[in-house]
Short mmCIF file of C-alpha atoms and ligand atoms in Angstrom, two decimals:
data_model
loop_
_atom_site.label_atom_id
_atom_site.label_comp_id
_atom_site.label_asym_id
_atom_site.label_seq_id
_atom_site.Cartn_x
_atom_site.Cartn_y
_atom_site.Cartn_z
CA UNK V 874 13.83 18.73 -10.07
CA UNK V 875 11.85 18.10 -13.15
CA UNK V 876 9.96 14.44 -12.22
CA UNK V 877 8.12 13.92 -9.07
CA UNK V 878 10.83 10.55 -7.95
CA UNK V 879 13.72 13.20 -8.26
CA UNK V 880 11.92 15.77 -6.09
CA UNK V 881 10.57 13.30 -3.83
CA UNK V 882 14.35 12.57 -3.55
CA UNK V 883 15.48 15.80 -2.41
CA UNK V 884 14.02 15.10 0.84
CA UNK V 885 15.14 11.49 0.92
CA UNK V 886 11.76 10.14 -0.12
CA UNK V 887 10.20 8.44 -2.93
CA UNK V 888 7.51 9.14 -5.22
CA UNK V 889 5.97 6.01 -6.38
CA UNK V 890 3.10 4.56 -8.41
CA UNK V 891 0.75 1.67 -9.11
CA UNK V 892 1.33 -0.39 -12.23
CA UNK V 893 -0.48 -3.21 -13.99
CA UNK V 894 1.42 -6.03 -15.81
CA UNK V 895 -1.11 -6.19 -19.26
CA UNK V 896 -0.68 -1.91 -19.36
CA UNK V 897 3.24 -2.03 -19.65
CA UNK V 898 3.25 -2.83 -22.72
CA UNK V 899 1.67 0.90 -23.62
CA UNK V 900 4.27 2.93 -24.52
CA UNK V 901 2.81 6.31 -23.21
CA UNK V 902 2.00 4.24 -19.80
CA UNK V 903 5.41 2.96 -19.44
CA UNK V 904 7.27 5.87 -20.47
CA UNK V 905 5.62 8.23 -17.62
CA UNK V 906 6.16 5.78 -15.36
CA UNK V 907 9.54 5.03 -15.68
CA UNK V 908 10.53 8.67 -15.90
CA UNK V 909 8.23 10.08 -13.01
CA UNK V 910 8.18 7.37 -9.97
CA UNK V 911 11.01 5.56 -8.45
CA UNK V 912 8.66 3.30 -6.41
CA UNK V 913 6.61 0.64 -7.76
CA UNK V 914 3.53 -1.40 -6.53
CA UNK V 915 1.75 -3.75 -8.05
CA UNK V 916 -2.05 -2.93 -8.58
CA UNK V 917 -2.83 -6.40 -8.26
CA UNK V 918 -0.30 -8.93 -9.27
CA UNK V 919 0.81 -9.39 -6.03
CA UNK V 920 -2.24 -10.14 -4.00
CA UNK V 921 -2.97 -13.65 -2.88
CA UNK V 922 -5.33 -14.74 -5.93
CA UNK V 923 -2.47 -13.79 -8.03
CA UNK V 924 0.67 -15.40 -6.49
CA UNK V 925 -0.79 -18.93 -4.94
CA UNK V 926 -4.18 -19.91 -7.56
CA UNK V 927 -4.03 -23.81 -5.80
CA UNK V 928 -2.82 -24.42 -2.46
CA UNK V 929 1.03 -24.45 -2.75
CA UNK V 930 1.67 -23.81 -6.51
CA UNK V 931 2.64 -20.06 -6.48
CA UNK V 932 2.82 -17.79 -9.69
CA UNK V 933 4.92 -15.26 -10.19
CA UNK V 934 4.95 -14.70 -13.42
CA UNK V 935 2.90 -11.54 -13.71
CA UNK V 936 4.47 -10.17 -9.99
CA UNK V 937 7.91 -10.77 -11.54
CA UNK V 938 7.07 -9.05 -14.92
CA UNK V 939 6.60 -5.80 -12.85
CA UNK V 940 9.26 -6.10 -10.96
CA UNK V 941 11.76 -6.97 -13.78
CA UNK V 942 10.64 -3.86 -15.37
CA UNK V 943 10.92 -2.12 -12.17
CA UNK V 944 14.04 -2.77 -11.48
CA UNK V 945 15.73 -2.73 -14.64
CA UNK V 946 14.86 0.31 -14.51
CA UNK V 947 16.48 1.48 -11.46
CA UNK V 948 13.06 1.47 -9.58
CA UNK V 949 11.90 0.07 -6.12
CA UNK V 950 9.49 -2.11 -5.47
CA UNK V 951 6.78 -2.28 -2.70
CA UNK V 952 4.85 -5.60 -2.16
CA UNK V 953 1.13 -5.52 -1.64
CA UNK V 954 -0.17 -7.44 -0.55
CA UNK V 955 0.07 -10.69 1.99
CA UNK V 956 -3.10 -11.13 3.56
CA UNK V 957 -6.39 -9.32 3.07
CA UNK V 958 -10.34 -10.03 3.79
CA UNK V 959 -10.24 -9.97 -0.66
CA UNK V 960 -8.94 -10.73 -3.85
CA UNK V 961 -8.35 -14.34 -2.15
CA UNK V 962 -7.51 -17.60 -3.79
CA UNK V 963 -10.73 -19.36 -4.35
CA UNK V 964 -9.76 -22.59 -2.30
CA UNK V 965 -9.06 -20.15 0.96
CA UNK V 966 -12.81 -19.85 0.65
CA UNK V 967 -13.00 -24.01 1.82
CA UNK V 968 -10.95 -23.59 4.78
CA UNK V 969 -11.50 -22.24 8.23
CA UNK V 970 -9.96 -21.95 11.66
CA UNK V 971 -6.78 -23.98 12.17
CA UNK V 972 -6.47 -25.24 8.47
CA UNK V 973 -6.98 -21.48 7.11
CA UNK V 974 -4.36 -19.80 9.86
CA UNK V 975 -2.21 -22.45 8.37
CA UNK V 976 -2.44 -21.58 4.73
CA UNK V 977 -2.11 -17.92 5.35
CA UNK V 978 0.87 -18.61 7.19
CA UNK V 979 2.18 -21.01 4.63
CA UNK V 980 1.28 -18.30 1.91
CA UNK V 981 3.46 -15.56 4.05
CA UNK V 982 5.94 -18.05 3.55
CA UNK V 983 6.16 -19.57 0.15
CA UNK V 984 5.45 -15.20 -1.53
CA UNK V 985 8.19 -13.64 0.69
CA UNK V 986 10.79 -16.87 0.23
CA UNK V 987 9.99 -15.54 -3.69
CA UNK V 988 11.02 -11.88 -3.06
CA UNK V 989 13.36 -11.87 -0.37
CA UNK V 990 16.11 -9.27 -0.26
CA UNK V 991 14.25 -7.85 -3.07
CA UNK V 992 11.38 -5.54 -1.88
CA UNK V 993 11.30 -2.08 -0.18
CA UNK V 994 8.42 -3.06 2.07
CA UNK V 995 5.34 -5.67 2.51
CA UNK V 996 2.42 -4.82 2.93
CA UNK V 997 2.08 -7.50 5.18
CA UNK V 998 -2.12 -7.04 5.87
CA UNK V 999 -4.30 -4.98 4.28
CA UNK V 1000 -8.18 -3.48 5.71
CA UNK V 1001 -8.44 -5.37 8.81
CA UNK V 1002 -10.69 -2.50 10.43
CA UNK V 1003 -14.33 -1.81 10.61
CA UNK V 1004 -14.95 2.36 10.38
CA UNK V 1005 -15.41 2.47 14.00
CA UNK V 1006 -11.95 0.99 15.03
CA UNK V 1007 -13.45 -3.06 15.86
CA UNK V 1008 -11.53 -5.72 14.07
CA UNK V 1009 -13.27 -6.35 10.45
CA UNK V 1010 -15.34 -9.71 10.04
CA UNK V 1011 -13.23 -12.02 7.50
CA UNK V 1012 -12.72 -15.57 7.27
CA UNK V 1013 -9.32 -14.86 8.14
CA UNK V 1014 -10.30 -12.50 11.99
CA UNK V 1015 -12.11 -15.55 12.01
CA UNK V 1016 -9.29 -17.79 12.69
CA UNK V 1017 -9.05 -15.65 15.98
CA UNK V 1018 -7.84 -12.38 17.01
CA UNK V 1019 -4.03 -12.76 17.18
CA UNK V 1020 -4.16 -13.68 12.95
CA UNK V 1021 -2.57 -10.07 12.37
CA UNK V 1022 0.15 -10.39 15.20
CA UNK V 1023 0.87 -14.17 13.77
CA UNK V 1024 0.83 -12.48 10.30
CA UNK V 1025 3.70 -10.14 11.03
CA UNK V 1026 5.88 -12.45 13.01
CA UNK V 1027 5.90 -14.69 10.13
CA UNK V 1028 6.55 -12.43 7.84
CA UNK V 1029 9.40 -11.08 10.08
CA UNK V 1030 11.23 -14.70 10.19
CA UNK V 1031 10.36 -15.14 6.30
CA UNK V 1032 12.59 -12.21 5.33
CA UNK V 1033 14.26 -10.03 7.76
CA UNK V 1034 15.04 -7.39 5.52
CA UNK V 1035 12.34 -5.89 4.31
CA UNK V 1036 9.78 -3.60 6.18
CA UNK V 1037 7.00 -4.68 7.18
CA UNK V 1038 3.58 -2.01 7.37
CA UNK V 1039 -0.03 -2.81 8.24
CA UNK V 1040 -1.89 -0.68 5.40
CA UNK V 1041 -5.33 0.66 5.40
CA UNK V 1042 -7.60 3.05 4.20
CA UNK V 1043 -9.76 5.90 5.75
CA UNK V 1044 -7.40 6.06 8.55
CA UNK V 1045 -6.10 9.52 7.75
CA UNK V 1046 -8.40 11.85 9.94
CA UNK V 1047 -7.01 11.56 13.11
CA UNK V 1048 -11.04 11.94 15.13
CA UNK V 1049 -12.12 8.71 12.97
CA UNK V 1050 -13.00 5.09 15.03
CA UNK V 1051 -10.97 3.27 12.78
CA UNK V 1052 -7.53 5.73 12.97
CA UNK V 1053 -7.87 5.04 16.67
CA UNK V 1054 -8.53 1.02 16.40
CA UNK V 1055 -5.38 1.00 14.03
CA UNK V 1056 -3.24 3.38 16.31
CA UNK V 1057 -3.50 1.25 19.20
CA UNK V 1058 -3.07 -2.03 17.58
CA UNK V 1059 0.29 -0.94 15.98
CA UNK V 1060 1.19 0.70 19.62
CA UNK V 1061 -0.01 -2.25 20.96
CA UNK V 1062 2.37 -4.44 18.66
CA UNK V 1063 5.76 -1.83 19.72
CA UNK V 1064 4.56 -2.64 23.73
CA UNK V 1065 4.88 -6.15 22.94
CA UNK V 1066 7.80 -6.26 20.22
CA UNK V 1067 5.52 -7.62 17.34
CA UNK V 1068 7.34 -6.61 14.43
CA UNK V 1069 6.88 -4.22 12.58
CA UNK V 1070 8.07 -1.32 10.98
CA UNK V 1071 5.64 1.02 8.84
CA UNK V 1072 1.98 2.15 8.16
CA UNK V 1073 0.42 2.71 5.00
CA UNK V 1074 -2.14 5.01 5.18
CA UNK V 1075 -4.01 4.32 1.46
CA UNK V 1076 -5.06 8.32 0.98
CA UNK V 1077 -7.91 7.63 -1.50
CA UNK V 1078 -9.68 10.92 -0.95
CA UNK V 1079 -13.12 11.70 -1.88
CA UNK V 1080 -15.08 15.23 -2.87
CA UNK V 1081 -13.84 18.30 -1.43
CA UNK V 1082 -11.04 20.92 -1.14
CA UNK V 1083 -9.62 20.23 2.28
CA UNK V 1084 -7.93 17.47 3.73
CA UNK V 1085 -9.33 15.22 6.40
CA UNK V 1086 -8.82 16.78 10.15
CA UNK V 1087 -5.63 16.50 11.39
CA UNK V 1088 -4.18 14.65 8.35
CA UNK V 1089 -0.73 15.73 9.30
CA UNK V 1090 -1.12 14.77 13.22
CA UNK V 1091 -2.09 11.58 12.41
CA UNK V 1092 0.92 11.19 10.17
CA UNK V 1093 2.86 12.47 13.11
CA UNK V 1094 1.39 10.18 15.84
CA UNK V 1095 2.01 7.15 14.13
CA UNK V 1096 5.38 7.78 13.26
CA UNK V 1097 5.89 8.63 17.36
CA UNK V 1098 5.02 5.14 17.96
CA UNK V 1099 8.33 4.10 16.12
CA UNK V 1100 7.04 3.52 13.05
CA UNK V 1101 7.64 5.04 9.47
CA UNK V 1102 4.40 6.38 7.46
CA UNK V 1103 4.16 6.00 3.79
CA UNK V 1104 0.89 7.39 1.85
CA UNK V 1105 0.64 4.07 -0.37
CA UNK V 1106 -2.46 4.16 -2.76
CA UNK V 1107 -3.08 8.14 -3.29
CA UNK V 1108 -6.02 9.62 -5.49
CA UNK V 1109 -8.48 12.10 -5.25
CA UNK V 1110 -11.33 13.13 -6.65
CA UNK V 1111 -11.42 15.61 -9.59
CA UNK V 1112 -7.47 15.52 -8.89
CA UNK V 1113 -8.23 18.69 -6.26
CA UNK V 1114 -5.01 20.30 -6.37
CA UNK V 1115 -5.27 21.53 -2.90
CA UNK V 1116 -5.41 18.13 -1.54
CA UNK V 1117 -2.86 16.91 -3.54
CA UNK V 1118 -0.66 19.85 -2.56
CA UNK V 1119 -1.76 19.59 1.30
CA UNK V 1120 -1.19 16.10 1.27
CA UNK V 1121 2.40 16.37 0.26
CA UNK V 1122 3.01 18.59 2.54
CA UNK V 1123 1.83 16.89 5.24
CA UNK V 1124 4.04 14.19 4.29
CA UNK V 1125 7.21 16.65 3.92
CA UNK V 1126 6.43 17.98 6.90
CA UNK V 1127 6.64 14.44 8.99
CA UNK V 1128 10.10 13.66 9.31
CA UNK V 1129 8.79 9.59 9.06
CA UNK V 1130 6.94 10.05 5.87
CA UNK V 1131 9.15 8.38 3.75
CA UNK V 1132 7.08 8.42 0.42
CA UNK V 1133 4.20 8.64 -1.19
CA UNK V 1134 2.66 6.43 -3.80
CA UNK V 1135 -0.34 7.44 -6.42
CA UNK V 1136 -2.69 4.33 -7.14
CA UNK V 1137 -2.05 4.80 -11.12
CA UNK V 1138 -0.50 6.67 -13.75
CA UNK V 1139 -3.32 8.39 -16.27
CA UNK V 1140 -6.95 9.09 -15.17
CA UNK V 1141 -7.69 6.05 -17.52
CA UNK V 1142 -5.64 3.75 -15.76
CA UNK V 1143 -7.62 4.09 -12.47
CA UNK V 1144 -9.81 1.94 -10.77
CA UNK V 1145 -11.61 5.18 -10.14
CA UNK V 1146 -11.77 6.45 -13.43
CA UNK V 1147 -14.78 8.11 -13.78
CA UNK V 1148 -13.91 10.19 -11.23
CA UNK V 1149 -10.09 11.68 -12.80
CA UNK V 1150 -8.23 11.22 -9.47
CA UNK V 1151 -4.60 11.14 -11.23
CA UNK V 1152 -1.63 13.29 -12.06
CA UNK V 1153 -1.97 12.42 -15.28
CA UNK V 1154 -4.97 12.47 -17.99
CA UNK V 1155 -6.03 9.69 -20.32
CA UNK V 1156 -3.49 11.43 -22.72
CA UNK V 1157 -0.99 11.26 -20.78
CA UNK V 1158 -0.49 15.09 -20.33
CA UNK V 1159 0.15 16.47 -16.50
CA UNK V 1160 -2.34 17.75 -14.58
CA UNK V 1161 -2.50 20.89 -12.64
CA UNK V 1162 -2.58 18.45 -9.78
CA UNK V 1163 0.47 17.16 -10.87
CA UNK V 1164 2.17 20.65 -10.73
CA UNK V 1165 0.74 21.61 -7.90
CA UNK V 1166 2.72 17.98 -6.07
CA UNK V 1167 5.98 18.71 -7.98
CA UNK V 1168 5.84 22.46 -6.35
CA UNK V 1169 4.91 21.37 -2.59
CA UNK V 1170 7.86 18.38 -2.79
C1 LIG R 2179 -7.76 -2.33 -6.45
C2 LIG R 2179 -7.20 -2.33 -7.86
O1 LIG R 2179 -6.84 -1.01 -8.20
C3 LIG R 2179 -8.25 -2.85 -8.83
O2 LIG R 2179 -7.67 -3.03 -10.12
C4 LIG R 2179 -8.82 -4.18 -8.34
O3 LIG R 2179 -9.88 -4.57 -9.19
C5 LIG R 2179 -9.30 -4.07 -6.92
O4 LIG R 2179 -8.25 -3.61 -6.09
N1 LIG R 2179 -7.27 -0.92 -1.59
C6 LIG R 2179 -6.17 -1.68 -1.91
C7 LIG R 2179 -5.87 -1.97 -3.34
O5 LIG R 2179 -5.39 -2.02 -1.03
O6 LIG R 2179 -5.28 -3.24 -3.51
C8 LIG R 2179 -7.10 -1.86 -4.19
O7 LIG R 2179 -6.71 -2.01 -5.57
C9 LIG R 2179 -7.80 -0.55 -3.96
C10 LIG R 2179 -8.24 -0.43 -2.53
#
């Protein structure tokens, strides 16, 4: 195959990638993403601040763009994100306990009554983990423990056909606090049939040539728990084409990975741009990173 979506696809995955509602109108930008990717996830037009700026008046418009052009294009679509410590609406920042449970759960509602039957997956919560494995401080942990359990079973009544995941970064070396905190809260949730259905393991790698310990076992141990992996926010530092090639491997070689996403098209489109962690450079020309994913897929 000549595009990373149609190799991903050989394998029954998907290649996908982050896009950002004011770059689509860039015709190098949307060209090499509409021919590479067959996912699609919204960088940030999808997030809380985004869909619901005063209590109960939603906007879609700039979620929708995206996923117009998405899927007019023959593309999927992967929502990120429900509920997250940031990029909150201001006016979550005046409520607490009971009142704040309620407009999260009332935010669950009023986004996924917007895109359901529509979406691959939710990312129903996003970095709810400390780096040793405790529950992360947030206004919302503050409305008590059981916020991410109450998260997913609304989500789960809200739209019953879309997958679920809990998504979260540095969770990829399988001797790491916070992989452990995160693998026993989703086995946890199977014991207890809190729904869900997939974990999103963000893969933004920094510095060096190898891949974190056990990258692969971790992949595999959280897809034992009866849940499908997806790598959901990819990039890497200097674009090290051994990671990028390990990492795709390690997904190929996990019969639950079912895709992997890159957070961004060109080096200049990434929120870590000074550090060149795409496939793609501000030109828009492939990298050797990029070859060396299109040969491991
Ligand atoms: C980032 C976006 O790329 C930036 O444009 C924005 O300013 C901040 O958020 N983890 C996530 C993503 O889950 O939503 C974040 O995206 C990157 C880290």
């Amino acid at each position: 195959a000549s595009t990373l979506g149609a190799a991903a696809a050989q394998s029954g995955r998907y290649f996908g990638t982050a896009i950002a509602a004011s770059r689509l109108g860039d015709g190098t930008y949307s060209s090499i993403a509409a021919r590479e990717f067959n996912m699609i996830t919204a960088e940030n037009e999808m997030k809380p601040d985004a869909t619901e700026p005063q209590r109960g008046q939603f906007n879609f418009s700039s979620g929708d763009q995206i996923y117009n052009w998405a899927t007019q294009r023959g593309l999927k679509v992967r929502g990120h994100t429900l509920a997250w410590h940031a990029q909150q609406p201001s006016w979550w920042g005046g409520l607490s306990g009971s009142s704040l449970r309620q407009a999260m759960i009332d935010h669950i509602n009023g986004v996924m009554a917007h895109y359901k039957g529509k979406l691959a997956a939710w990312d129903v919560v996003n970095e709810a983990f400390n780096e040793d494995g405790s529950r992360r401080g947030s206004n919302l942990q503050g409305t008590g423990n059981d916020w991410i359990e109450v998260a997913f079973r609304t989500a789960r009544a809200a739209d019953p056909s879309v997958k679920l995941c809990y998504n979260d970064y540095n969770i990829e070396n399988w001797s790491y606090g916070k992989t452990q905190g995160v693998y026993n809260m989703i086995r946890d949730f199977k014991s207890r049939g809190v729904p869900i259905d997939c974990v999103g393991l963000q893969t933004h790698f920094t510095g060096g040539s190898s891949l974190p310990g056990n990258f692969q076992t971790t992949l595999q141990n959280f897809a034992a728990l009866g849940v499908d992996v997806a790598l959901t926010e990819v990039d890497v530092t200097n674009s090290s084409t051994s990671q990028y090639a390990g990492l795709t491997q390690a997904c190929l070689n996990v019969p639950r990975c079912i895709g992997i996403t890159v957070w961004g098209v060109r080096d200049s489109d990434s929120w870590r741009s000074s550090e060149n962690p795409l496939l793609f450079d501000g030109g828009g020309n492939k990298k050797a990173a990029y070859t060396s994913v299109l040969n491991a897929l």
